[in-house]
Amino acid sequence: MTSLPQTQVFPTSLEEMEGLLHALEASADSVLAFDGQNFRDHEAQLFLESSAVQFLATWTGSLNGRLRISPRENEPPVDALKRMSDTLPGALIGMLDEQAWIEMPKAALAKFKDAFFKQQRSWPDLDAQDQAALICQDNIPAGIGLPPQLYPAAKAGAVADRDHFRLLVDQLIASVTDEANIRGAISSRREQLTTILHELFKNTHDHARLTTDGKPLSFSIRGTYARFYSSAQLEYTGAAPQKDEQGRDILSGLDQAERFASYFTRDRVQQHNRLIQAEERQFLGLLELSVFDTGPGFAATYLKKKFGGASVQQQFEAVLGCFATGRSTTGDESRGYGLWKVLRDLRELKGFIRVRTNKVHVYRDFAWYENMFLQEKKGGATAPEERMMDWRRGITRRITEGYPDMQGAHVAVLIPLGEHL
């Protein structure tokens, strides 16, 4: 007798995503049940929604897991898909083919996809929400799958220029936070945010649409994502820390992104050799800008034919190579500075970056570690070294073994908004 597939609940934390991928690697057949309301109940957790794209691509692509959603009584399948699409993973599941599904007609998926991309062309609307996303699907005609906000000419080879991205940054921010933040906390940061988003998205265009040997991917999703987390939503990161034997703070139960947020939500922080009292600070919240793709991943793109036999440490060093000043994996010597610019601008913004790709999970925190790993540049300028920290071990030159192999890449940054931070 054939056993029924094991059904898993859609993860609601980064840790659960990693754990489910480990579990599926050892399972012959698994189904993921997506509940839009349950996901929305947890979506204020840092990076949860934007990370779900890479997780779903790995689940259904690399590991051949499948999906299920439960339509309401007398609800057509296409309406069930539309109901899920108010979240980023809910939109993505409608773009998968029927092989990834349990009981989802091909016609319903085609109808949903057509309606989604037509609606996306009219973004942004006038109503501010917590999140905003733009999705590219490369394996369908460019006039349908490439949103004009990112590809104004609707051509696969023409990413929007920097001036266009400056407008896009304004639109993304206006979609996720109120006008007061745009005028005040964000107005002085527009140029850095434009550089960050533009360079990261161009990287997906250069490296994420093809296999490492230059062939078009049979399924390719790329995009941008923005979200605003208010200071009230982040209050859980402000719990009083424990002390270790040397008197240093131990922030138990927080991942690295939450620990970063705690720098701004705690009662006081050390800044410029003095304590900034809570009443002096005006912390409004954190702005997330993410770029995601389902391509080969940073390490695979960098190592190419050497990737198959590469150790986790070699993958880690390959990711660092992608950040190295003056290096380019496209063969164009005028390029290769983009991701370094991201680190430079993040330091100026006291920001945070997380990179998850292949078997590498790293971050850089410019709040707690603003002046760590710096280097002197020509002309005496100080800039960040092209170095990242391990998600589990923190400051180390050796990556943690055991991260599941993630398809594609997810690069997410957090920018604190407010005054006297």
Tab-separated table of C-alpha atoms in Angstrom:
chain	number	residue	atom	x	y	z
A	1	MET	CA	0.000	0.000	0.000
A	2	THR	CA	1.328	3.446	-0.945
A	3	SER	CA	1.849	5.701	2.077
A	4	LEU	CA	0.430	9.217	2.054
A	5	PRO	CA	2.880	12.126	1.749
A	6	GLN	CA	3.930	13.679	5.032
A	7	THR	CA	2.354	17.129	5.433
A	8	GLN	CA	4.341	19.940	7.063
A	9	VAL	CA	3.059	23.305	8.228
A	10	PHE	CA	4.589	26.299	6.451
A	11	PRO	CA	7.444	27.665	8.610
A	12	THR	CA	7.008	30.904	10.557
A	13	SER	CA	10.661	31.593	11.446
A	14	LEU	CA	14.076	31.433	9.773
A	15	GLU	CA	15.054	28.595	12.095
A	16	GLU	CA	11.987	26.561	11.081
A	17	MET	CA	12.839	27.048	7.405
A	18	GLU	CA	16.319	25.646	7.925
A	19	GLY	CA	14.955	22.740	9.962
A	20	LEU	CA	12.302	21.785	7.407
A	21	LEU	CA	14.857	21.702	4.601
A	22	HIS	CA	17.015	19.346	6.662
A	23	ALA	CA	13.977	17.139	7.268
A	24	LEU	CA	13.014	17.021	3.587
A	25	GLU	CA	16.530	15.987	2.578
A	26	ALA	CA	15.872	12.727	4.450
A	27	SER	CA	12.264	12.301	3.273
A	28	ALA	CA	11.127	10.685	0.045
A	29	ASP	CA	7.874	12.671	-0.235
A	30	SER	CA	6.732	15.735	1.697
A	31	VAL	CA	3.942	18.263	1.281
A	32	LEU	CA	3.923	21.813	2.622
A	33	ALA	CA	0.566	23.248	3.660
A	34	PHE	CA	0.369	27.016	3.204
A	35	ASP	CA	-2.094	28.895	5.401
A	36	GLY	CA	-2.116	32.570	4.503
A	37	GLN	CA	-3.676	33.718	7.774
A	38	ASN	CA	-1.228	31.751	9.911
A	39	PHE	CA	1.669	33.256	7.967
A	40	ARG	CA	0.301	36.788	8.330
A	41	ASP	CA	0.073	36.263	12.088
A	42	HIS	CA	3.895	35.881	12.169
A	43	GLU	CA	5.055	38.019	9.238
A	44	ALA	CA	6.337	40.884	11.429
A	45	GLN	CA	9.329	38.679	12.315
A	46	LEU	CA	12.455	40.083	10.709
A	47	PHE	CA	13.220	38.690	7.227
A	48	LEU	CA	10.510	36.008	7.416
A	49	GLU	CA	8.512	37.033	4.360
A	50	SER	CA	11.389	37.861	2.015
A	51	SER	CA	13.258	34.664	3.002
A	52	ALA	CA	10.253	32.561	2.044
A	53	VAL	CA	10.961	32.950	-1.693
A	54	GLN	CA	14.315	31.194	-1.477
A	55	PHE	CA	12.899	28.607	0.907
A	56	LEU	CA	10.014	27.749	-1.447
A	57	ALA	CA	12.315	27.547	-4.466
A	58	THR	CA	14.535	25.101	-2.589
A	59	TRP	CA	11.594	23.086	-1.259
A	60	THR	CA	9.888	22.599	-4.624
A	61	GLY	CA	12.920	22.784	-6.931
A	62	SER	CA	16.043	21.292	-5.418
A	63	LEU	CA	14.234	18.890	-3.049
A	64	ASN	CA	11.054	18.133	-5.040
A	65	GLY	CA	8.712	18.868	-2.166
A	66	ARG	CA	5.115	19.755	-2.980
A	67	LEU	CA	2.496	22.248	-1.847
A	68	ARG	CA	-1.118	22.295	-0.782
A	69	ILE	CA	-3.585	25.012	0.144
A	70	SER	CA	-7.109	24.334	1.343
A	71	PRO	CA	-9.781	26.229	-0.614
A	72	ARG	CA	-12.771	27.432	1.321
A	73	GLU	CA	-16.108	25.755	0.682
A	74	ASN	CA	-17.191	26.197	-2.963
A	75	GLU	CA	-14.108	28.355	-3.647
A	76	PRO	CA	-12.564	27.879	-7.122
A	77	PRO	CA	-8.821	27.080	-7.057
A	78	VAL	CA	-7.868	30.353	-8.789
A	79	ASP	CA	-9.708	32.322	-6.085
A	80	ALA	CA	-7.829	30.394	-3.412
A	81	LEU	CA	-4.556	31.384	-5.098
A	82	LYS	CA	-5.595	35.043	-5.237
A	83	ARG	CA	-6.519	34.931	-1.548
A	84	MET	CA	-2.973	33.791	-0.715
A	85	SER	CA	-1.273	36.442	-2.856
A	86	ASP	CA	-1.377	39.254	-0.284
A	87	THR	CA	1.854	37.765	1.097
A	88	LEU	CA	5.068	37.309	-0.864
A	89	PRO	CA	5.230	33.487	-0.512
A	90	GLY	CA	1.534	33.328	-1.321
A	91	ALA	CA	2.188	35.146	-4.598
A	92	LEU	CA	5.147	32.934	-5.430
A	93	ILE	CA	3.284	29.645	-4.986
A	94	GLY	CA	0.937	30.688	-7.766
A	95	MET	CA	3.889	30.939	-10.154
A	96	LEU	CA	5.029	27.363	-9.661
A	97	ASP	CA	4.022	24.713	-12.184
A	98	GLU	CA	1.524	21.952	-11.471
A	99	GLN	CA	4.221	19.377	-10.628
A	100	ALA	CA	4.844	21.277	-7.378
A	101	TRP	CA	1.228	20.960	-6.284
A	102	ILE	CA	-1.208	18.533	-4.749
A	103	GLU	CA	-4.573	19.009	-6.503
A	104	MET	CA	-4.057	22.329	-8.298
A	105	PRO	CA	-5.254	22.560	-11.936
A	106	LYS	CA	-2.800	23.901	-14.487
A	107	ALA	CA	-5.478	26.252	-15.849
A	108	ALA	CA	-5.948	27.869	-12.428
A	109	LEU	CA	-2.216	28.528	-12.123
A	110	ALA	CA	-2.078	30.087	-15.595
A	111	LYS	CA	-5.081	32.300	-14.865
A	112	PHE	CA	-3.613	33.450	-11.542
A	113	LYS	CA	-0.239	34.272	-13.071
A	114	ASP	CA	-1.821	36.317	-15.860
A	115	ALA	CA	-3.907	38.328	-13.371
A	116	PHE	CA	-0.976	38.846	-10.986
A	117	PHE	CA	1.416	40.299	-13.549
A	118	LYS	CA	-1.283	42.544	-15.027
A	119	GLN	CA	-2.008	43.955	-11.575
A	120	GLN	CA	1.688	44.341	-10.752
A	121	ARG	CA	2.161	46.636	-13.747
A	122	SER	CA	-0.035	49.246	-12.033
A	123	TRP	CA	1.947	49.238	-8.767
A	124	PRO	CA	2.221	51.309	-6.594
A	125	ASP	CA	-1.282	52.024	-5.381
A	126	LEU	CA	-2.059	54.813	-2.954
A	127	ASP	CA	-2.550	52.763	0.204
A	128	ALA	CA	0.481	52.338	2.470
A	129	GLN	CA	0.960	48.768	3.718
A	130	ASP	CA	3.610	47.029	5.790
A	131	GLN	CA	5.262	45.402	2.763
A	132	ALA	CA	5.716	45.857	-0.973
A	133	ALA	CA	7.295	43.532	-3.529
A	134	LEU	CA	8.052	43.429	-7.257
A	135	ILE	CA	8.514	39.995	-8.824
A	136	CYS	CA	10.250	39.097	-12.097
A	137	GLN	CA	9.682	35.732	-13.778
A	138	ASP	CA	12.358	35.202	-16.410
A	139	ASN	CA	11.062	32.045	-18.098
A	140	ILE	CA	7.975	33.726	-19.568
A	141	PRO	CA	7.850	36.542	-22.182
A	142	ALA	CA	9.622	39.684	-20.944
A	143	GLY	CA	6.607	41.885	-21.656
A	144	ILE	CA	4.660	39.871	-19.081
A	145	GLY	CA	7.186	38.647	-16.549
A	146	LEU	CA	9.411	41.727	-16.158
A	147	PRO	CA	7.687	44.587	-14.298
A	148	PRO	CA	8.211	48.014	-15.926
A	149	GLN	CA	9.314	49.429	-12.572
A	150	LEU	CA	12.505	47.327	-12.886
A	151	TYR	CA	12.693	46.971	-16.689
A	152	PRO	CA	11.150	50.102	-18.221
A	153	ALA	CA	11.672	48.932	-21.796
A	154	ALA	CA	10.201	45.468	-21.056
A	155	LYS	CA	13.401	43.933	-22.402
A	156	ALA	CA	15.398	41.269	-20.584
A	157	GLY	CA	18.670	43.113	-21.196
A	158	ALA	CA	17.703	46.574	-19.952
A	159	VAL	CA	17.593	46.970	-16.156
A	160	ALA	CA	16.352	50.376	-15.021
A	161	ASP	CA	19.105	52.940	-14.535
A	162	ARG	CA	20.055	54.599	-11.266
A	163	ASP	CA	17.731	57.572	-11.770
A	164	HIS	CA	14.827	55.195	-12.265
A	165	PHE	CA	15.820	53.282	-9.130
A	166	ARG	CA	15.880	56.535	-7.170
A	167	LEU	CA	12.181	56.922	-7.984
A	168	LEU	CA	11.596	53.239	-7.224
A	169	VAL	CA	13.138	53.624	-3.756
A	170	ASP	CA	10.774	56.529	-3.072
A	171	GLN	CA	7.823	54.428	-4.219
A	172	LEU	CA	8.821	51.407	-2.143
A	173	ILE	CA	9.278	53.482	0.984
A	174	ALA	CA	6.025	55.375	0.448
A	175	SER	CA	4.253	52.018	0.109
A	176	VAL	CA	5.419	50.678	3.454
A	177	THR	CA	5.664	53.674	5.781
A	178	ASP	CA	4.057	57.057	6.304
A	179	GLU	CA	4.969	60.395	4.784
A	180	ALA	CA	6.535	61.744	7.984
A	181	ASN	CA	9.260	59.098	7.798
A	182	ILE	CA	9.918	59.930	4.154
A	183	ARG	CA	10.377	63.629	4.871
A	184	GLY	CA	12.461	63.146	7.974
A	185	ALA	CA	14.319	59.959	8.790
A	186	ILE	CA	14.600	58.724	5.207
A	187	SER	CA	15.174	61.924	3.228
A	188	SER	CA	18.913	62.056	4.010
A	189	ARG	CA	19.366	58.372	3.171
A	190	ARG	CA	17.894	58.242	-0.334
A	191	GLU	CA	21.204	58.131	-2.192
A	192	GLN	CA	22.611	55.280	-0.109
A	193	LEU	CA	19.369	53.316	-0.337
A	194	THR	CA	19.317	53.798	-4.094
A	195	THR	CA	22.882	52.494	-4.395
A	196	ILE	CA	22.106	49.482	-2.216
A	197	LEU	CA	18.953	48.425	-4.057
A	198	HIS	CA	20.295	49.158	-7.537
A	199	GLU	CA	23.562	47.267	-7.062
A	200	LEU	CA	21.906	44.275	-5.452
A	201	PHE	CA	19.253	43.962	-8.140
A	202	LYS	CA	21.771	44.361	-10.969
A	203	ASN	CA	23.629	41.460	-9.392
A	204	THR	CA	20.581	39.207	-9.890
A	205	HIS	CA	20.341	40.323	-13.513
A	206	ASP	CA	23.998	39.500	-14.132
A	207	HIS	CA	24.181	36.195	-12.276
A	208	ALA	CA	20.796	34.695	-11.368
A	209	ARG	CA	18.998	34.149	-14.690
A	210	LEU	CA	21.333	31.494	-16.092
A	211	THR	CA	23.003	28.303	-14.990
A	212	THR	CA	26.723	28.462	-14.236
A	213	ASP	CA	27.435	27.249	-17.800
A	214	GLY	CA	25.330	30.027	-19.325
A	215	LYS	CA	22.059	28.248	-20.116
A	216	PRO	CA	18.661	29.809	-19.310
A	217	LEU	CA	17.086	28.454	-16.143
A	218	SER	CA	13.835	26.563	-16.642
A	219	PHE	CA	12.379	28.457	-13.680
A	220	SER	CA	13.700	31.820	-12.537
A	221	ILE	CA	12.172	34.239	-10.037
A	222	ARG	CA	13.889	37.462	-9.001
A	223	GLY	CA	12.658	40.558	-7.267
A	224	THR	CA	12.788	43.305	-4.688
A	225	TYR	CA	11.007	43.584	-1.371
A	226	ALA	CA	10.501	46.372	1.151
A	227	ARG	CA	9.034	46.292	4.632
A	228	PHE	CA	8.789	48.617	7.603
A	229	TYR	CA	8.937	47.191	11.145
A	230	SER	CA	7.741	49.728	13.698
A	231	SER	CA	9.489	50.179	17.023
A	232	ALA	CA	6.378	48.740	18.706
A	233	GLN	CA	6.645	45.534	16.631
A	234	LEU	CA	10.282	45.196	17.704
A	235	GLU	CA	9.701	45.570	21.442
A	236	TYR	CA	10.388	41.867	21.985
A	237	THR	CA	14.036	42.501	21.104
A	238	GLY	CA	14.428	44.928	24.002
A	239	ALA	CA	14.394	42.423	26.865
A	240	ALA	CA	17.006	42.956	29.576
A	241	PRO	CA	20.123	40.943	28.676
A	242	GLN	CA	21.940	38.405	30.834
A	243	LYS	CA	25.664	38.817	31.653
A	244	ASP	CA	28.464	36.370	30.967
A	245	GLU	CA	31.499	35.821	33.245
A	246	GLN	CA	33.298	38.809	31.704
A	247	GLY	CA	30.299	41.067	32.213
A	248	ARG	CA	29.332	41.145	28.537
A	249	ASP	CA	25.684	41.126	27.487
A	250	ILE	CA	24.117	37.823	26.466
A	251	LEU	CA	20.982	38.375	24.424
A	252	SER	CA	19.486	34.903	24.692
A	253	GLY	CA	16.799	33.707	22.309
A	254	LEU	CA	17.514	36.295	19.606
A	255	ASP	CA	18.885	35.618	16.158
A	256	GLN	CA	21.433	38.005	14.643
A	257	ALA	CA	18.846	40.292	13.032
A	258	GLU	CA	16.856	40.502	16.256
A	259	ARG	CA	20.030	41.206	18.176
A	260	PHE	CA	20.726	44.066	15.759
A	261	ALA	CA	17.249	45.463	16.434
A	262	SER	CA	17.884	45.219	20.172
A	263	TYR	CA	20.660	47.802	19.811
A	264	PHE	CA	17.946	50.395	19.185
A	265	THR	CA	15.172	49.041	21.423
A	266	ARG	CA	17.129	48.619	24.663
A	267	ASP	CA	16.906	51.274	27.379
A	268	ARG	CA	20.296	52.741	26.507
A	269	VAL	CA	23.141	52.220	24.084
A	270	GLN	CA	26.779	53.224	24.044
A	271	GLN	CA	27.503	55.790	21.359
A	272	HIS	CA	30.584	57.971	20.896
A	273	ASN	CA	31.839	57.078	24.386
A	274	ARG	CA	28.688	58.204	26.165
A	275	LEU	CA	25.380	56.636	27.051
A	276	ILE	CA	22.387	57.745	25.017
A	277	GLN	CA	19.306	57.659	27.240
A	278	ALA	CA	16.077	56.246	25.812
A	279	GLU	CA	14.304	59.592	26.024
A	280	GLU	CA	16.992	61.191	23.790
A	281	ARG	CA	16.578	58.635	21.038
A	282	GLN	CA	13.795	58.747	18.499
A	283	PHE	CA	13.773	55.222	17.118
A	284	LEU	CA	10.923	54.870	14.636
A	285	GLY	CA	11.664	51.377	13.398
A	286	LEU	CA	13.601	49.391	10.799
A	287	LEU	CA	13.285	49.557	7.029
A	288	GLU	CA	14.044	46.305	5.198
A	289	LEU	CA	15.157	46.262	1.574
A	290	SER	CA	15.665	42.785	0.141
A	291	VAL	CA	16.628	41.309	-3.202
A	292	PHE	CA	15.972	37.644	-3.928
A	293	ASP	CA	16.496	35.172	-6.750
A	294	THR	CA	16.251	31.458	-7.502
A	295	GLY	CA	19.466	31.207	-9.537
A	296	PRO	CA	22.637	29.175	-8.925
A	297	GLY	CA	23.674	31.195	-5.848
A	298	PHE	CA	26.694	33.372	-5.112
A	299	ALA	CA	29.133	30.559	-4.394
A	300	ALA	CA	28.132	28.485	-7.420
A	301	THR	CA	28.377	31.520	-9.714
A	302	TYR	CA	31.790	32.460	-8.366
A	303	LEU	CA	33.285	28.947	-8.373
A	304	LYS	CA	31.536	27.660	-11.520
A	305	LYS	CA	32.903	24.165	-12.365
A	306	LYS	CA	34.770	24.018	-9.052
A	307	PHE	CA	31.543	24.368	-7.067
A	308	GLY	CA	30.614	20.676	-7.062
A	309	GLY	CA	33.640	19.680	-5.004
A	310	ALA	CA	33.857	22.845	-2.911
A	311	SER	CA	33.835	22.620	0.871
A	312	VAL	CA	31.559	24.852	2.929
A	313	GLN	CA	34.597	26.957	3.814
A	314	GLN	CA	35.408	27.413	0.124
A	315	GLN	CA	31.823	28.444	-0.541
A	316	PHE	CA	32.108	30.984	2.280
A	317	GLU	CA	35.299	32.411	0.789
A	318	ALA	CA	33.609	32.555	-2.628
A	319	VAL	CA	30.798	34.658	-1.186
A	320	LEU	CA	33.384	36.999	0.328
A	321	GLY	CA	34.991	37.142	-3.111
A	322	CYS	CA	31.730	38.490	-4.501
A	323	PHE	CA	32.121	41.435	-2.103
A	324	ALA	CA	35.783	42.035	-2.890
A	325	THR	CA	36.642	45.450	-4.304
A	326	GLY	CA	37.455	45.422	-7.989
A	327	ARG	CA	36.450	41.829	-8.664
A	328	SER	CA	33.883	40.885	-11.255
A	329	THR	CA	32.487	37.483	-12.149
A	330	THR	CA	31.122	38.877	-15.427
A	331	GLY	CA	34.573	39.404	-16.939
A	332	ASP	CA	34.011	43.146	-17.127
A	333	GLU	CA	36.906	44.828	-15.316
A	334	SER	CA	34.881	48.038	-14.897
A	335	ARG	CA	32.455	46.207	-12.647
A	336	GLY	CA	32.724	44.290	-9.389
A	337	TYR	CA	32.468	47.252	-7.011
A	338	GLY	CA	28.706	47.020	-6.439
A	339	LEU	CA	28.492	44.833	-3.356
A	340	TRP	CA	31.428	46.626	-1.738
A	341	LYS	CA	29.464	49.864	-2.138
A	342	VAL	CA	26.621	48.220	-0.245
A	343	LEU	CA	28.878	47.564	2.762
A	344	ARG	CA	30.257	51.089	2.626
A	345	ASP	CA	26.812	52.685	2.586
A	346	LEU	CA	25.469	50.364	5.267
A	347	ARG	CA	28.213	51.512	7.626
A	348	GLU	CA	27.177	55.111	7.064
A	349	LEU	CA	23.572	54.153	7.831
A	350	LYS	CA	24.411	51.967	10.873
A	351	GLY	CA	22.671	49.172	9.000
A	352	PHE	CA	22.636	45.384	8.823
A	353	ILE	CA	22.998	42.897	5.959
A	354	ARG	CA	22.173	39.194	5.763
A	355	VAL	CA	23.241	36.909	2.903
A	356	ARG	CA	21.831	33.382	2.511
A	357	THR	CA	23.037	31.408	-0.484
A	358	ASN	CA	24.085	27.810	-1.175
A	359	LYS	CA	25.421	26.473	2.169
A	360	VAL	CA	26.450	29.894	3.416
A	361	HIS	CA	24.570	31.992	5.976
A	362	VAL	CA	26.371	35.208	6.915
A	363	TYR	CA	25.711	38.753	8.071
A	364	ARG	CA	27.346	42.072	8.913
A	365	ASP	CA	26.141	44.337	11.741
A	366	PHE	CA	27.118	48.011	11.620
A	367	ALA	CA	25.361	48.937	14.870
A	368	TRP	CA	27.062	46.659	17.396
A	369	TYR	CA	30.204	46.330	15.237
A	370	GLU	CA	30.365	49.698	13.453
A	371	ASN	CA	34.145	50.098	13.697
A	372	MET	CA	35.205	46.473	13.341
A	373	PHE	CA	36.953	45.124	10.228
A	374	LEU	CA	37.831	48.462	8.638
A	375	GLN	CA	40.560	49.209	6.096
A	376	GLU	CA	42.339	52.271	4.758
A	377	LYS	CA	41.619	53.172	1.149
A	378	LYS	CA	43.482	55.397	-1.277
A	379	GLY	CA	43.385	59.000	-0.149
A	380	GLY	CA	43.147	58.032	3.529
A	381	ALA	CA	39.440	57.105	3.511
A	382	THR	CA	38.264	54.378	5.874
A	383	ALA	CA	35.971	51.669	4.536
A	384	PRO	CA	34.691	48.243	5.636
A	385	GLU	CA	36.742	45.196	4.797
A	386	GLU	CA	34.984	42.721	2.526
A	387	ARG	CA	34.248	40.440	5.461
A	388	MET	CA	31.095	38.820	6.820
A	389	MET	CA	30.203	37.073	10.086
A	390	ASP	CA	28.762	33.582	10.435
A	391	TRP	CA	25.048	33.569	11.342
A	392	ARG	CA	25.545	31.100	14.192
A	393	ARG	CA	29.103	31.764	15.317
A	394	GLY	CA	29.396	35.511	14.815
A	395	ILE	CA	32.970	36.770	14.425
A	396	THR	CA	34.881	33.972	12.735
A	397	ARG	CA	36.800	33.170	9.588
A	398	ARG	CA	35.312	29.681	9.460
A	399	ILE	CA	31.720	29.091	8.388
A	400	THR	CA	29.455	26.796	10.379
A	401	GLU	CA	28.995	23.360	8.826
A	402	GLY	CA	25.482	22.043	8.425
A	403	TYR	CA	23.455	24.817	6.830
A	404	PRO	CA	21.119	23.198	4.260
A	405	ASP	CA	21.883	23.983	0.631
A	406	MET	CA	19.626	26.885	-0.379
A	407	GLN	CA	18.745	27.551	-4.005
A	408	GLY	CA	19.478	31.048	-5.258
A	409	ALA	CA	20.362	33.989	-3.053
A	410	HIS	CA	18.627	36.256	-0.594
A	411	VAL	CA	20.337	39.527	0.347
A	412	ALA	CA	18.492	41.619	2.903
A	413	VAL	CA	19.416	44.881	4.586
A	414	LEU	CA	17.927	46.660	7.590
A	415	ILE	CA	18.135	50.435	7.977
A	416	PRO	CA	17.276	52.067	11.331
A	417	LEU	CA	15.053	55.146	11.113
A	418	GLY	CA	15.042	57.900	13.690
A	419	GLU	CA	17.327	60.402	15.398
A	420	HIS	CA	20.272	60.042	17.836
A	421	LEU	CA	20.610	56.352	17.112
